[in-house]
Tab-separated table of N, CA and C in Angstrom:
chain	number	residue	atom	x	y	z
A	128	UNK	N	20.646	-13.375	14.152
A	128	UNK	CA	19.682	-12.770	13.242
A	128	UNK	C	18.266	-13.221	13.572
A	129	UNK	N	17.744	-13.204	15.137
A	129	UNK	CA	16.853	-13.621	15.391
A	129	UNK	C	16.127	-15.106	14.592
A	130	UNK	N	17.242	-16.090	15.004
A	130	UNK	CA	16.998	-17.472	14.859
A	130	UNK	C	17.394	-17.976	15.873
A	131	UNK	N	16.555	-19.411	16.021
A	131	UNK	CA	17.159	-20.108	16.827
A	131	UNK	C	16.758	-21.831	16.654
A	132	UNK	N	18.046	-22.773	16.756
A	132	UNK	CA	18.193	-23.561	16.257
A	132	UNK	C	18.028	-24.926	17.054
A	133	UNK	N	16.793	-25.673	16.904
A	133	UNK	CA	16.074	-26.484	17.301
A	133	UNK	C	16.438	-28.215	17.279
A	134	UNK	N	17.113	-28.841	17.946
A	134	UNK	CA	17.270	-30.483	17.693
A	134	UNK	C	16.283	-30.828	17.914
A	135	UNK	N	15.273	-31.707	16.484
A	135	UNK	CA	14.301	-32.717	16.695
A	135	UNK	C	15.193	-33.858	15.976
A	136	UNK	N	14.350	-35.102	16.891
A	136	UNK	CA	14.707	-36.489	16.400
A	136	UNK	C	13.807	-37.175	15.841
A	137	UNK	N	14.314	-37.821	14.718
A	137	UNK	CA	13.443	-38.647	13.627
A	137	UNK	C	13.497	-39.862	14.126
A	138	UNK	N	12.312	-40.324	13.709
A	138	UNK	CA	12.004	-40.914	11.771
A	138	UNK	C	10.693	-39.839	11.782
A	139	UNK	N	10.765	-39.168	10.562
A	139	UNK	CA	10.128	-38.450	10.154
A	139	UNK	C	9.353	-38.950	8.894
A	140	UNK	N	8.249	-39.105	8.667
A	140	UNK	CA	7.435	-40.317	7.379
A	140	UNK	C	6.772	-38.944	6.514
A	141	UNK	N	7.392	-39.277	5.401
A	141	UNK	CA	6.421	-38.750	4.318
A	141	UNK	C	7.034	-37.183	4.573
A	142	UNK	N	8.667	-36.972	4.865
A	142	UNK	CA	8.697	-35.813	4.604
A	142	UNK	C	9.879	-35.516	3.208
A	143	UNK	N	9.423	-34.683	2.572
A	143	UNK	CA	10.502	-34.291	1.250
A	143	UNK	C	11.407	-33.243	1.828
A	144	UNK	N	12.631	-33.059	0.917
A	144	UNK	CA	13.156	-31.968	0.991
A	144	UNK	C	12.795	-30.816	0.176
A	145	UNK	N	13.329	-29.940	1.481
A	145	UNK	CA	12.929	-28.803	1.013
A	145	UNK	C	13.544	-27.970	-0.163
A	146	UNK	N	12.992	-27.433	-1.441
A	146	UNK	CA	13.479	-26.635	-2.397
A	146	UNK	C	13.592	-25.272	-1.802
A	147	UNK	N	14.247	-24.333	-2.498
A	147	UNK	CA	14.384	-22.885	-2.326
A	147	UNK	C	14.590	-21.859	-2.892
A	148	UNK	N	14.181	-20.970	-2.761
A	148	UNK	CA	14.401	-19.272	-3.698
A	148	UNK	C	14.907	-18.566	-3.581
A	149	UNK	N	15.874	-18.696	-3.764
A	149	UNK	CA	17.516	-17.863	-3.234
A	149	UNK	C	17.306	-16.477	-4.005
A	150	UNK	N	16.196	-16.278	-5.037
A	150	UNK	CA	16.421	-15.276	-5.611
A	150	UNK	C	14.920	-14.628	-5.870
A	151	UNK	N	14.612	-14.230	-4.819
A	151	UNK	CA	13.183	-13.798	-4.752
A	151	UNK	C	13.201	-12.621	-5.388
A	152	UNK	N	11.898	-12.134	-6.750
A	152	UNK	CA	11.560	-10.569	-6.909
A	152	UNK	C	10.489	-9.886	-6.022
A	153	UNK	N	10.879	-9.160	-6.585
A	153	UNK	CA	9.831	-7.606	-6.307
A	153	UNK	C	8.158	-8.475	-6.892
A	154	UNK	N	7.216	-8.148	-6.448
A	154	UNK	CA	6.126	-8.563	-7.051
A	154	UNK	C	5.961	-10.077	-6.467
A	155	UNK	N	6.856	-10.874	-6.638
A	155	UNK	CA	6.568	-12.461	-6.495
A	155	UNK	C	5.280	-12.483	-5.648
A	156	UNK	N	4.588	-13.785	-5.371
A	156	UNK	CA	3.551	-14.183	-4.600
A	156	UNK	C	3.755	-15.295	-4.003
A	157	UNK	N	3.116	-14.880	-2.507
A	157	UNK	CA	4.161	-15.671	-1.089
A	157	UNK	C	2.559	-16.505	-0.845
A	158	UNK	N	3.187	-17.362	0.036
A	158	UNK	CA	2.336	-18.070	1.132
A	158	UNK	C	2.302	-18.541	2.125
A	159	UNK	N	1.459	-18.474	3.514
A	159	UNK	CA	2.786	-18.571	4.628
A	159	UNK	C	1.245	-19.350	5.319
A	160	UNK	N	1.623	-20.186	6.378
A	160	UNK	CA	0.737	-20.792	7.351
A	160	UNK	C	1.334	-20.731	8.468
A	161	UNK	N	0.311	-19.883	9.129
A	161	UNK	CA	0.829	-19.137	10.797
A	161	UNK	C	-0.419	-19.298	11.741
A	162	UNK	N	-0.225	-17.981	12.484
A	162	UNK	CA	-1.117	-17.835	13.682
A	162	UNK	C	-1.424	-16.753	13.707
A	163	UNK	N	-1.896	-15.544	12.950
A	163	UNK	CA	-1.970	-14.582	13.305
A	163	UNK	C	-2.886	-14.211	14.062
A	164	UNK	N	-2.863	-13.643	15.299
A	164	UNK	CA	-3.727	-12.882	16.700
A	164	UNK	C	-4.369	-14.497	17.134
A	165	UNK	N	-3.347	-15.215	17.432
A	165	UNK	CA	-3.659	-16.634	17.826
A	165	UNK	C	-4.380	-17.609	16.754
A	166	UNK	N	-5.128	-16.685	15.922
A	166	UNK	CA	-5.866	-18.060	14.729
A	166	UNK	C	-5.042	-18.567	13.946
A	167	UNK	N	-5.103	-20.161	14.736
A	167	UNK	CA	-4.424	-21.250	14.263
A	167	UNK	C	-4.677	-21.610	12.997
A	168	UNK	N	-3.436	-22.083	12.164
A	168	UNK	CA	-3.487	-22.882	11.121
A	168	UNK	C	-3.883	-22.031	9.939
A	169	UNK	N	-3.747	-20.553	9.975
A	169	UNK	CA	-4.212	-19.516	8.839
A	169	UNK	C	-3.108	-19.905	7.663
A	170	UNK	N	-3.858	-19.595	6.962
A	170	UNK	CA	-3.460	-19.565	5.211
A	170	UNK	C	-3.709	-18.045	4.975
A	171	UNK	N	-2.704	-17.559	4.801
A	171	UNK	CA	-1.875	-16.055	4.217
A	171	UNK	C	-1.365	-15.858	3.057
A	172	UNK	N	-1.747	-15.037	2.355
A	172	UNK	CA	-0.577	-15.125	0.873
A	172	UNK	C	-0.540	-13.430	1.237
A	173	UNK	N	-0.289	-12.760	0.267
A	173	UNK	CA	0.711	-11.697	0.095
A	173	UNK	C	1.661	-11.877	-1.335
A	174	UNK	N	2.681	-10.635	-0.928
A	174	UNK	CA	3.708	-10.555	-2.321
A	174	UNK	C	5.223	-10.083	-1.658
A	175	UNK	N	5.801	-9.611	-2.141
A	175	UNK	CA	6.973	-8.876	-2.271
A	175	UNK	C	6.996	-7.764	-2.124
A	176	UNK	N	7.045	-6.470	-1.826
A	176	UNK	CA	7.542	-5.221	-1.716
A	176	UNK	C	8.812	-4.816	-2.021
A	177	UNK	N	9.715	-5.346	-1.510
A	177	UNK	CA	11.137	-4.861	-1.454
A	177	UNK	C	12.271	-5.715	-1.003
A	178	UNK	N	13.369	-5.889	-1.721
A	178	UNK	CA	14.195	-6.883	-1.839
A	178	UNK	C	15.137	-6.732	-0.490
A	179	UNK	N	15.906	-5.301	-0.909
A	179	UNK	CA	16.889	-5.000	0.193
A	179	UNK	C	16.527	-3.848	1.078
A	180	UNK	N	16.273	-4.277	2.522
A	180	UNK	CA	15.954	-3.618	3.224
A	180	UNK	C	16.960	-2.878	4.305
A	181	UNK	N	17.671	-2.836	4.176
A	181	UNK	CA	18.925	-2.915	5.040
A	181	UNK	C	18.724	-1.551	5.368
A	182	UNK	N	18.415	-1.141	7.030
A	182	UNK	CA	18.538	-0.283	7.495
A	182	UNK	C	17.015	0.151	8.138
A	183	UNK	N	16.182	-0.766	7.388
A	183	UNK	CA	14.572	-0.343	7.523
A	183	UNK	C	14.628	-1.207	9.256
A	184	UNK	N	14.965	-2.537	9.812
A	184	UNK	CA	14.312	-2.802	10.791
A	184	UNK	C	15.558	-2.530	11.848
A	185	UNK	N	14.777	-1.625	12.730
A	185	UNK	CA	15.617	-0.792	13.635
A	185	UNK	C	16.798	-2.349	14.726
A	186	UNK	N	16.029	-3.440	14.907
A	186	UNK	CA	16.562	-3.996	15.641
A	186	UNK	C	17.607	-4.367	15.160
A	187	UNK	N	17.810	-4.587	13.588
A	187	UNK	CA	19.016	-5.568	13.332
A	187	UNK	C	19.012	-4.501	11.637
A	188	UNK	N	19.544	-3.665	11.665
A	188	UNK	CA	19.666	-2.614	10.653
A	188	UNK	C	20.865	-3.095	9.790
A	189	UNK	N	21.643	-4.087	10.239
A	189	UNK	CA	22.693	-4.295	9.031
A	189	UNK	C	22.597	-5.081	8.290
A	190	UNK	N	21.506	-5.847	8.269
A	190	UNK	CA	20.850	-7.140	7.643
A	190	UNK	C	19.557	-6.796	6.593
A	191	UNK	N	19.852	-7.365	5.497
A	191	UNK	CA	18.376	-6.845	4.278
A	191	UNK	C	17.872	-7.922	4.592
A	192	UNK	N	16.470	-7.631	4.984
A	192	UNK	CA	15.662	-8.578	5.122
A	192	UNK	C	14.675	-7.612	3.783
A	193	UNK	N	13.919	-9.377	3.855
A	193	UNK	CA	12.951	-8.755	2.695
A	193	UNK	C	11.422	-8.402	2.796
A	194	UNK	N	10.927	-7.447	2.460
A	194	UNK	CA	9.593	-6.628	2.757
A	194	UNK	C	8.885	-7.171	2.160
A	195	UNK	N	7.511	-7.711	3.055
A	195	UNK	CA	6.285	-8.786	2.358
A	195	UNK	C	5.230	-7.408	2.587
A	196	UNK	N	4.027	-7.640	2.195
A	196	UNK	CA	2.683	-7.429	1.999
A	196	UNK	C	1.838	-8.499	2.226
A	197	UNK	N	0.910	-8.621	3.646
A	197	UNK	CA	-0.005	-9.119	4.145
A	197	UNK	C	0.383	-10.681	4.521
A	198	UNK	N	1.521	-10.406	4.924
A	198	UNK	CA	2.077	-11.701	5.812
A	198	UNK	C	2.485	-11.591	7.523
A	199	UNK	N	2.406	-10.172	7.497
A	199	UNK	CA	3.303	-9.940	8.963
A	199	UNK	C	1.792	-9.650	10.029
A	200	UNK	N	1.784	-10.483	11.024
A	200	UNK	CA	0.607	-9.985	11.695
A	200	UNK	C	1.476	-10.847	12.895
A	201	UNK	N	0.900	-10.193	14.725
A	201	UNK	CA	1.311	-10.904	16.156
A	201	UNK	C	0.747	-12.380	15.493
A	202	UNK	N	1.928	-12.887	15.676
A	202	UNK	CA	1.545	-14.571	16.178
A	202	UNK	C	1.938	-15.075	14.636
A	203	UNK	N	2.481	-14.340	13.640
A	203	UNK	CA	3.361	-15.407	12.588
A	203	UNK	C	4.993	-15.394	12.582
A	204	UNK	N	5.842	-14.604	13.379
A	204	UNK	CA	6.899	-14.909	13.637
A	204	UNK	C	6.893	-16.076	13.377
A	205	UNK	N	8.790	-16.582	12.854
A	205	UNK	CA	8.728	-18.238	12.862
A	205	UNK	C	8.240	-18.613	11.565
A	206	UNK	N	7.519	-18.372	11.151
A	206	UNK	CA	6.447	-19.259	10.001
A	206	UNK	C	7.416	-19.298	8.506
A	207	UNK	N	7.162	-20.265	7.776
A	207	UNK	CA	8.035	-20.443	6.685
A	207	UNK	C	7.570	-19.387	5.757
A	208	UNK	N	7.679	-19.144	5.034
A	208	UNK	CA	7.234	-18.237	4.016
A	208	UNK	C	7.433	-18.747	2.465
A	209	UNK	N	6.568	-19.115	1.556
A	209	UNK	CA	6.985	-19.747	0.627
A	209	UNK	C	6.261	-19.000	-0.955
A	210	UNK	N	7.237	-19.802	-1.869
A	210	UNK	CA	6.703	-19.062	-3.424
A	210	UNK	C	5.415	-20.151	-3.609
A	211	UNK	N	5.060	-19.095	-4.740
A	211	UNK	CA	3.902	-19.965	-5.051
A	211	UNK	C	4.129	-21.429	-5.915
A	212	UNK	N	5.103	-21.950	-6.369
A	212	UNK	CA	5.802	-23.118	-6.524
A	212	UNK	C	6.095	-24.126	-4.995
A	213	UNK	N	5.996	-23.364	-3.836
A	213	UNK	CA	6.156	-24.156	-2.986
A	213	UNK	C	7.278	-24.043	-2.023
A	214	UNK	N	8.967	-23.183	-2.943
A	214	UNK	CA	9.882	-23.124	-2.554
A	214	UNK	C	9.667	-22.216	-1.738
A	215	UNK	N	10.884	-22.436	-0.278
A	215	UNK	CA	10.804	-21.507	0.633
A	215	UNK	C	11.979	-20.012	0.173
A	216	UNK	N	11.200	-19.077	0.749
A	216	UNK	CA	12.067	-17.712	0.417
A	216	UNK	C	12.734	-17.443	1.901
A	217	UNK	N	12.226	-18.099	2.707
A	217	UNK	CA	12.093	-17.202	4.012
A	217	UNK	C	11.648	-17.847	5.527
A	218	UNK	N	11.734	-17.256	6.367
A	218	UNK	CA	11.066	-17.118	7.674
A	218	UNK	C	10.798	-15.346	7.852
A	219	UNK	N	9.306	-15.398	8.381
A	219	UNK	CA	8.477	-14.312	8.732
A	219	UNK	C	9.485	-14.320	9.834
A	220	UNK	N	9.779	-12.696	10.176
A	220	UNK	CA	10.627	-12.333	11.133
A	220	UNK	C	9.743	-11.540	12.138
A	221	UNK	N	8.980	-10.035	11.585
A	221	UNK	CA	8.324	-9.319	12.169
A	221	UNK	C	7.424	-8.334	11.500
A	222	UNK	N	6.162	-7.789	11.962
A	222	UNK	CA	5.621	-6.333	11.729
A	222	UNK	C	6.284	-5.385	11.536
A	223	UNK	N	5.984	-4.243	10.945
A	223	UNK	CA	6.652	-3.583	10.774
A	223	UNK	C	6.616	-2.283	11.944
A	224	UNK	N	7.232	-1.492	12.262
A	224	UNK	CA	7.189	-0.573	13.263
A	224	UNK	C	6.333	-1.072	14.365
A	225	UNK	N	5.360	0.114	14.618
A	225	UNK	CA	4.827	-0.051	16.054
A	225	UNK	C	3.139	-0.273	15.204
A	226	UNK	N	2.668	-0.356	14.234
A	226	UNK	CA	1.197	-0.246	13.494
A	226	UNK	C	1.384	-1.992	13.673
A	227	UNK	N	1.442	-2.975	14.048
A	227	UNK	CA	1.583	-4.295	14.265
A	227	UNK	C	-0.074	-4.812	13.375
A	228	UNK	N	-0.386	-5.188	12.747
A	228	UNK	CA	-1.446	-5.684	12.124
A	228	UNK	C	-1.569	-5.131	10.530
A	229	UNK	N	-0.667	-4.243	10.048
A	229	UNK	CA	-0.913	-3.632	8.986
A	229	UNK	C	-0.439	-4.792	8.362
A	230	UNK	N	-0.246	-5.791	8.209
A	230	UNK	CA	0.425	-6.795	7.314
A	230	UNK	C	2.099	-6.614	6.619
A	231	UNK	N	2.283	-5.205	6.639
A	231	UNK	CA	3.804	-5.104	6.045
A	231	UNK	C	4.471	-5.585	6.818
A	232	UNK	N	5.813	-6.204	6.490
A	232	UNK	CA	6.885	-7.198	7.225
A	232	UNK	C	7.995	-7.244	6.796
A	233	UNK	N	9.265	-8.001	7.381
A	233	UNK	CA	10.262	-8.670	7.316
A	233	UNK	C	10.017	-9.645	6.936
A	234	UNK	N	10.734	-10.592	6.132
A	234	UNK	CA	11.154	-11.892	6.026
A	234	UNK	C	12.788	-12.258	6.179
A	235	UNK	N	13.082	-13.319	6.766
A	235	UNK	CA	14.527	-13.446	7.025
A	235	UNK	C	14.930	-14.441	5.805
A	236	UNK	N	15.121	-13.820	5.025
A	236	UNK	CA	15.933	-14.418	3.696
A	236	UNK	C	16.977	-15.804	3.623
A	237	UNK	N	16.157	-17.065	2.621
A	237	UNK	CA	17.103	-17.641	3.016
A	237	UNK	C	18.650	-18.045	2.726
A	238	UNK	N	19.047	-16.600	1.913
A	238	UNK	CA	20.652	-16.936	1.933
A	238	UNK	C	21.409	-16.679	3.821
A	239	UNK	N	20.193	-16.008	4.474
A	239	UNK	CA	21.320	-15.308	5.989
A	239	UNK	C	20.563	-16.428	6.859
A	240	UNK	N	19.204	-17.793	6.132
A	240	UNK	CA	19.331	-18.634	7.348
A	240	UNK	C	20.686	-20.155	6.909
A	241	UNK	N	20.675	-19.860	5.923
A	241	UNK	CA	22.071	-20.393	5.306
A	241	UNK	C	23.295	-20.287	6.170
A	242	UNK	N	23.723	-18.728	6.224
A	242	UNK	CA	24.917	-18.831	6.674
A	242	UNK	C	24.546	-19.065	8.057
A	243	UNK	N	23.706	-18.599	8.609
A	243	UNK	CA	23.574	-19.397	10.204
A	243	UNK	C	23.684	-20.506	10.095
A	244	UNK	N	23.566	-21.670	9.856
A	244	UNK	CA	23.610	-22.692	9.636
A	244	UNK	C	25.022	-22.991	9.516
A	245	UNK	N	25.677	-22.424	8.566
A	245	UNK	CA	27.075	-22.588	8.510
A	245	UNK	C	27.637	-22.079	9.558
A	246	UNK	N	27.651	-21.270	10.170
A	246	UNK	CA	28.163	-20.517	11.470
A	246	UNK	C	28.083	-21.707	12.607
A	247	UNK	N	26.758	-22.514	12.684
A	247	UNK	CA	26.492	-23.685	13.609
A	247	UNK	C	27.651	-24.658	13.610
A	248	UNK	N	27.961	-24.961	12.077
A	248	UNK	CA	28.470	-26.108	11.677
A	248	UNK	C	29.676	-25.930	12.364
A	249	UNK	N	30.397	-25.004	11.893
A	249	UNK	CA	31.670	-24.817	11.974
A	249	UNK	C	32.152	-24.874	13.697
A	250	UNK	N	30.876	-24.331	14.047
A	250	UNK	CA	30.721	-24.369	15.837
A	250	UNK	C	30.796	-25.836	16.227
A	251	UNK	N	30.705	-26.800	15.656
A	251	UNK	CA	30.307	-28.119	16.071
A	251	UNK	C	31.712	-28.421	16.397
């Protein structure tokens, strides 16, 4: 589901765990720190559009990913995507069609980076 799963080694100082929003709405308000068109270290917010998308992104059509507003731009792939509480909803996946800068997007939801995760495990 266009992830891919990274070994870093700790000690890691001053980091918390992460909370999450397994149950994102329509409307909510996101925040994401990326790169969009290379500018580093941007601060993005946006919202919600649409919960279940399933069928909208041609590459991986059997999967609902969820539709942001003014998060999707070249160069934020990857990026966490979070509520305005802090909790993560997501990873920015992609733009939408071929208009790449309009800000509409994917987010990869995190109940399906969940089960990847479990899919890993079980691989171990």
């Amino acid at each position: 589901i266009d992830l891919v799963l990274l070994k870093v080694e700790p000690p890691f100082e001053n980091v918390k765990d992460l909370e999450f929003n397994k149950n994102p709405k329509v409307g909510d308000f996101l925040v994401s720190m990326a790169s969009p068109f290379g500018l580093e270290q941007s601060l993005l917010y946006g919202n919600i559009s649409a919960i279940d998308t399933k069928g909208k992104d041609t590459a991986f059509p059997f999967y609902a990913f969820i539709q942001v507003q003014n998060l999707a731009y070249p160069g934020v792939s990857g990026a966490g995507v979070y509520d305005w509480n802090g909790r993560i909803i997501g990873i920015n996946r992609s733009a939408h069609g071929f208009s790449a800068g309009t800000g509409i997007g994917f987010v990869i939801p995190w109940v399906l980076i969940e089960q990847f995760l479990e899919l890993y495990k079980q691989k171990k």
